[in-house]
mmCIF file with all atom_site columns, C-alpha atoms in Angstrom:
data_model
loop_
_atom_site.group_PDB
_atom_site.id
_atom_site.type_symbol
_atom_site.label_atom_id
_atom_site.label_alt_id
_atom_site.label_comp_id
_atom_site.label_asym_id
_atom_site.label_entity_id
_atom_site.label_seq_id
_atom_site.pdbx_PDB_ins_code
_atom_site.Cartn_x
_atom_site.Cartn_y
_atom_site.Cartn_z
_atom_site.occupancy
_atom_site.B_iso_or_equiv
_atom_site.pdbx_formal_charge
_atom_site.auth_seq_id
_atom_site.auth_comp_id
_atom_site.auth_asym_id
_atom_site.auth_atom_id
_atom_site.pdbx_PDB_model_num
ATOM 1   C CA . MET A 1 1   ? 27.343 -15.839 -15.068 1.00 73.00 ? 14  MET A CA 1
ATOM 2   C CA . VAL A 1 2   ? 24.555 -13.642 -16.439 1.00 81.00 ? 15  VAL A CA 1
ATOM 3   C CA . ALA A 1 3   ? 26.226 -10.539 -14.986 1.00 78.00 ? 16  ALA A CA 1
ATOM 4   C CA . THR A 1 4   ? 29.485 -11.405 -16.709 1.00 82.00 ? 17  THR A CA 1
ATOM 5   C CA . ALA A 1 5   ? 27.732 -12.005 -20.020 1.00 87.00 ? 18  ALA A CA 1
ATOM 6   C CA . GLY A 1 6   ? 25.881 -8.685  -19.719 1.00 84.00 ? 19  GLY A CA 1
ATOM 7   C CA . VAL A 1 7   ? 29.096 -6.793  -19.044 1.00 85.00 ? 20  VAL A CA 1
ATOM 8   C CA . PHE A 1 8   ? 30.777 -8.518  -21.979 1.00 88.00 ? 21  PHE A CA 1
ATOM 9   C CA . VAL A 1 9   ? 27.925 -7.591  -24.341 1.00 90.00 ? 22  VAL A CA 1
ATOM 10  C CA . ALA A 1 10  ? 28.072 -3.966  -23.145 1.00 87.00 ? 23  ALA A CA 1
ATOM 11  C CA . LEU A 1 11  ? 31.819 -3.806  -23.789 1.00 87.00 ? 24  LEU A CA 1
ATOM 12  C CA . VAL A 1 12  ? 31.461 -5.314  -27.261 1.00 89.00 ? 25  VAL A CA 1
ATOM 13  C CA . CYS A 1 13  ? 28.787 -2.726  -28.103 1.00 87.00 ? 26  CYS A CA 1
ATOM 14  C CA . LEU A 1 14  ? 30.977 0.135   -26.879 1.00 85.00 ? 27  LEU A CA 1
ATOM 15  C CA . TRP A 1 15  ? 33.937 -1.259  -28.803 1.00 86.00 ? 28  TRP A CA 1
ATOM 16  C CA . ALA A 1 16  ? 31.867 -1.481  -31.986 1.00 84.00 ? 29  ALA A CA 1
ATOM 17  C CA . ALA A 1 17  ? 30.650 2.097   -31.539 1.00 81.00 ? 30  ALA A CA 1
ATOM 18  C CA . TYR A 1 18  ? 34.206 3.364   -31.049 1.00 79.00 ? 31  TYR A CA 1
ATOM 19  C CA . PHE A 1 19  ? 35.810 1.491   -33.942 1.00 80.00 ? 32  PHE A CA 1
ATOM 20  C CA . GLY A 1 20  ? 32.809 1.609   -36.274 1.00 77.00 ? 33  GLY A CA 1
ATOM 21  C CA . GLY A 1 21  ? 34.414 3.789   -38.933 1.00 70.00 ? 34  GLY A CA 1
ATOM 22  C CA . GLY A 1 22  ? 33.707 7.198   -37.459 1.00 74.00 ? 35  GLY A CA 1
ATOM 23  C CA . GLU A 1 23  ? 37.226 8.424   -38.135 1.00 74.00 ? 36  GLU A CA 1
ATOM 24  C CA . ASN A 1 24  ? 36.501 8.273   -41.884 1.00 76.00 ? 37  ASN A CA 1
ATOM 25  C CA . VAL A 1 25  ? 33.437 10.470  -41.398 1.00 77.00 ? 38  VAL A CA 1
ATOM 26  C CA . VAL A 1 26  ? 35.395 13.092  -39.475 1.00 77.00 ? 39  VAL A CA 1
ATOM 27  C CA . THR A 1 27  ? 38.326 13.020  -41.915 1.00 77.00 ? 40  THR A CA 1
ATOM 28  C CA . THR A 1 28  ? 36.045 13.354  -44.931 1.00 79.00 ? 41  THR A CA 1
ATOM 29  C CA . THR A 1 29  ? 34.043 16.179  -43.358 1.00 76.00 ? 42  THR A CA 1
ATOM 30  C CA . VAL A 1 30  ? 37.147 18.138  -42.348 1.00 76.00 ? 43  VAL A CA 1
ATOM 31  C CA . ALA A 1 31  ? 38.675 17.711  -45.810 1.00 77.00 ? 44  ALA A CA 1
ATOM 32  C CA . ALA A 1 32  ? 35.465 18.636  -47.645 1.00 77.00 ? 45  ALA A CA 1
ATOM 33  C CA . THR A 1 33  ? 34.554 21.685  -45.590 1.00 71.00 ? 46  THR A CA 1
ATOM 34  C CA . GLY A 1 34  ? 38.036 23.002  -44.937 1.00 72.00 ? 47  GLY A CA 1
ATOM 35  C CA . SER A 1 35  ? 37.378 23.001  -41.191 1.00 70.00 ? 48  SER A CA 1
ATOM 36  C CA . ASP A 1 36  ? 40.166 23.728  -38.778 1.00 77.00 ? 49  ASP A CA 1
ATOM 37  C CA . ALA A 1 37  ? 41.977 20.398  -38.351 1.00 78.00 ? 50  ALA A CA 1
ATOM 38  C CA . LEU A 1 38  ? 43.605 21.544  -35.111 1.00 82.00 ? 51  LEU A CA 1
ATOM 39  C CA . ARG A 1 39  ? 40.184 22.266  -33.624 1.00 84.00 ? 52  ARG A CA 1
ATOM 40  C CA . THR A 1 40  ? 39.026 18.786  -34.613 1.00 83.00 ? 53  THR A CA 1
ATOM 41  C CA . VAL A 1 41  ? 42.079 17.187  -33.000 1.00 84.00 ? 54  VAL A CA 1
ATOM 42  C CA . ARG A 1 42  ? 41.559 19.242  -29.844 1.00 87.00 ? 55  ARG A CA 1
ATOM 43  C CA . PHE A 1 43  ? 37.940 18.063  -29.639 1.00 86.00 ? 56  PHE A CA 1
ATOM 44  C CA . GLY A 1 44  ? 39.121 14.495  -30.214 1.00 85.00 ? 57  GLY A CA 1
ATOM 45  C CA . VAL A 1 45  ? 41.640 14.633  -27.378 1.00 89.00 ? 58  VAL A CA 1
ATOM 46  C CA . ASN A 1 46  ? 39.150 16.258  -25.008 1.00 91.00 ? 59  ASN A CA 1
ATOM 47  C CA . SER A 1 47  ? 36.505 13.685  -25.847 1.00 90.00 ? 60  SER A CA 1
ATOM 48  C CA . ALA A 1 48  ? 39.028 10.883  -25.304 1.00 90.00 ? 61  ALA A CA 1
ATOM 49  C CA . TYR A 1 49  ? 39.400 11.983  -21.674 1.00 94.00 ? 62  TYR A CA 1
ATOM 50  C CA . LEU A 1 50  ? 35.654 11.709  -21.156 1.00 94.00 ? 63  LEU A CA 1
ATOM 51  C CA . VAL A 1 51  ? 35.486 8.367   -22.964 1.00 91.00 ? 64  VAL A CA 1
ATOM 52  C CA . VAL A 1 52  ? 38.199 6.988   -20.668 1.00 93.00 ? 65  VAL A CA 1
ATOM 53  C CA . ALA A 1 53  ? 36.331 8.291   -17.614 1.00 95.00 ? 66  ALA A CA 1
ATOM 54  C CA . ALA A 1 54  ? 33.164 6.605   -18.877 1.00 93.00 ? 67  ALA A CA 1
ATOM 55  C CA . LEU A 1 55  ? 34.982 3.320   -19.411 1.00 92.00 ? 68  LEU A CA 1
ATOM 56  C CA . VAL A 1 56  ? 36.524 3.497   -15.940 1.00 94.00 ? 69  VAL A CA 1
ATOM 57  C CA . ALA A 1 57  ? 33.073 4.058   -14.437 1.00 94.00 ? 70  ALA A CA 1
ATOM 58  C CA . LEU A 1 58  ? 31.731 1.050   -16.331 1.00 92.00 ? 71  LEU A CA 1
ATOM 59  C CA . ALA A 1 59  ? 34.740 -1.048  -15.289 1.00 92.00 ? 72  ALA A CA 1
ATOM 60  C CA . VAL A 1 60  ? 34.273 -0.202  -11.613 1.00 94.00 ? 73  VAL A CA 1
ATOM 61  C CA . GLY A 1 61  ? 30.555 -0.933  -11.792 1.00 91.00 ? 74  GLY A CA 1
ATOM 62  C CA . SER A 1 62  ? 31.246 -4.184  -13.631 1.00 90.00 ? 75  SER A CA 1
ATOM 63  C CA . GLU A 1 63  ? 33.779 -5.261  -11.031 1.00 91.00 ? 76  GLU A CA 1
ATOM 64  C CA . LEU A 1 64  ? 31.282 -4.601  -8.252  1.00 89.00 ? 77  LEU A CA 1
ATOM 65  C CA . LEU A 1 65  ? 28.560 -6.461  -10.110 1.00 87.00 ? 78  LEU A CA 1
ATOM 66  C CA . ILE A 1 66  ? 30.703 -9.487  -10.965 1.00 86.00 ? 79  ILE A CA 1
ATOM 67  C CA . ALA A 1 67  ? 32.216 -9.668  -7.459  1.00 87.00 ? 80  ALA A CA 1
ATOM 68  C CA . HIS A 1 68  ? 28.768 -9.644  -5.804  1.00 84.00 ? 81  HIS A CA 1
ATOM 69  C CA . PRO A 1 69  ? 26.230 -10.873 -8.394  1.00 81.00 ? 82  PRO A CA 1
ATOM 70  C CA . THR A 1 70  ? 23.543 -11.624 -5.798  1.00 82.00 ? 83  THR A CA 1
ATOM 71  C CA . GLY A 1 71  ? 24.165 -8.498  -3.736  1.00 79.00 ? 84  GLY A CA 1
ATOM 72  C CA . HIS A 1 72  ? 21.696 -5.682  -3.357  1.00 81.00 ? 85  HIS A CA 1
ATOM 73  C CA . GLY A 1 73  ? 21.725 -2.953  -5.951  1.00 82.00 ? 86  GLY A CA 1
ATOM 74  C CA . SER A 1 74  ? 22.419 0.650   -5.086  1.00 89.00 ? 87  SER A CA 1
ATOM 75  C CA . VAL A 1 75  ? 22.179 4.038   -6.684  1.00 92.00 ? 88  VAL A CA 1
ATOM 76  C CA . THR A 1 76  ? 25.967 4.150   -6.960  1.00 90.00 ? 89  THR A CA 1
ATOM 77  C CA . LEU A 1 77  ? 26.073 0.834   -8.792  1.00 89.00 ? 90  LEU A CA 1
ATOM 78  C CA . ALA A 1 78  ? 23.307 1.921   -11.155 1.00 90.00 ? 91  ALA A CA 1
ATOM 79  C CA . LEU A 1 79  ? 25.107 5.199   -11.898 1.00 93.00 ? 92  LEU A CA 1
ATOM 80  C CA . LEU A 1 80  ? 28.333 3.349   -12.632 1.00 91.00 ? 93  LEU A CA 1
ATOM 81  C CA . LEU A 1 81  ? 26.737 0.689   -14.827 1.00 89.00 ? 94  LEU A CA 1
ATOM 82  C CA . PHE A 1 82  ? 24.391 2.957   -16.753 1.00 91.00 ? 95  PHE A CA 1
ATOM 83  C CA . GLY A 1 83  ? 26.016 6.356   -16.349 1.00 93.00 ? 96  GLY A CA 1
ATOM 84  C CA . GLY A 1 84  ? 29.320 5.136   -17.789 1.00 92.00 ? 97  GLY A CA 1
ATOM 85  C CA . PRO A 1 85  ? 27.851 4.061   -21.141 1.00 92.00 ? 98  PRO A CA 1
ATOM 86  C CA . LEU A 1 86  ? 25.560 7.097   -21.158 1.00 94.00 ? 99  LEU A CA 1
ATOM 87  C CA . LEU A 1 87  ? 28.568 9.408   -20.737 1.00 94.00 ? 100 LEU A CA 1
ATOM 88  C CA . TYR A 1 88  ? 30.393 7.414   -23.400 1.00 91.00 ? 101 TYR A CA 1
ATOM 89  C CA . PHE A 1 89  ? 27.636 7.796   -25.994 1.00 90.00 ? 102 PHE A CA 1
ATOM 90  C CA . ALA A 1 90  ? 26.930 11.410  -25.050 1.00 92.00 ? 103 ALA A CA 1
ATOM 91  C CA . THR A 1 91  ? 30.607 12.279  -25.489 1.00 91.00 ? 104 THR A CA 1
ATOM 92  C CA . THR A 1 92  ? 30.807 10.460  -28.813 1.00 87.00 ? 105 THR A CA 1
ATOM 93  C CA . ALA A 1 93  ? 27.632 12.146  -30.036 1.00 86.00 ? 106 ALA A CA 1
ATOM 94  C CA . TRP A 1 94  ? 29.001 15.555  -28.981 1.00 88.00 ? 107 TRP A CA 1
ATOM 95  C CA . PHE A 1 95  ? 32.267 14.895  -30.812 1.00 86.00 ? 108 PHE A CA 1
ATOM 96  C CA . PHE A 1 96  ? 30.532 13.916  -34.047 1.00 84.00 ? 109 PHE A CA 1
ATOM 97  C CA . GLN A 1 97  ? 28.118 16.830  -33.758 1.00 84.00 ? 110 GLN A CA 1
ATOM 98  C CA . ALA A 1 98  ? 30.990 19.269  -33.273 1.00 83.00 ? 111 ALA A CA 1
ATOM 99  C CA . THR A 1 99  ? 33.250 17.855  -35.965 1.00 83.00 ? 112 THR A CA 1
ATOM 100 C CA . ALA A 1 100 ? 31.179 15.970  -38.531 1.00 78.00 ? 113 ALA A CA 1
ATOM 101 C CA . ARG A 1 101 ? 27.872 17.838  -38.309 1.00 73.00 ? 114 ARG A CA 1
ATOM 102 C CA . GLY A 1 102 ? 26.199 14.980  -36.487 1.00 67.00 ? 115 GLY A CA 1
ATOM 103 C CA . ALA A 1 103 ? 27.115 12.192  -38.909 1.00 66.00 ? 116 ALA A CA 1
ATOM 104 C CA . TRP A 1 104 ? 28.219 9.144   -36.946 1.00 65.00 ? 117 TRP A CA 1
ATOM 105 C CA . VAL A 1 105 ? 28.765 6.702   -39.781 1.00 57.00 ? 118 VAL A CA 1
ATOM 106 C CA . GLU A 1 106 ? 29.310 6.948   -43.513 1.00 56.00 ? 119 GLU A CA 1
ATOM 107 C CA . VAL A 1 107 ? 26.159 6.661   -45.547 1.00 52.00 ? 120 VAL A CA 1
#
């Protein structure tokens, strides 16, 4: 039960980070600076591939954790459970650094 709740909280946090209004920051920055919109879209598509890979890693780790909550941990399980969100946030940070000069949310 605790494992399921932990996975749910992690997914809600990732969801909030993804849909937290970052698209407005990127749109405003591109419009204000006259940046290449095609470059921004290309970065967005490339980062989406990495975000999906990160979510798949977290999903696989979550499935293993929920299926065997009292099982022994392993390096693979730790990499899936913690590496997935780490890749997710690293990719998102890279995207906002490359497109919105590091701004993640509107101030």
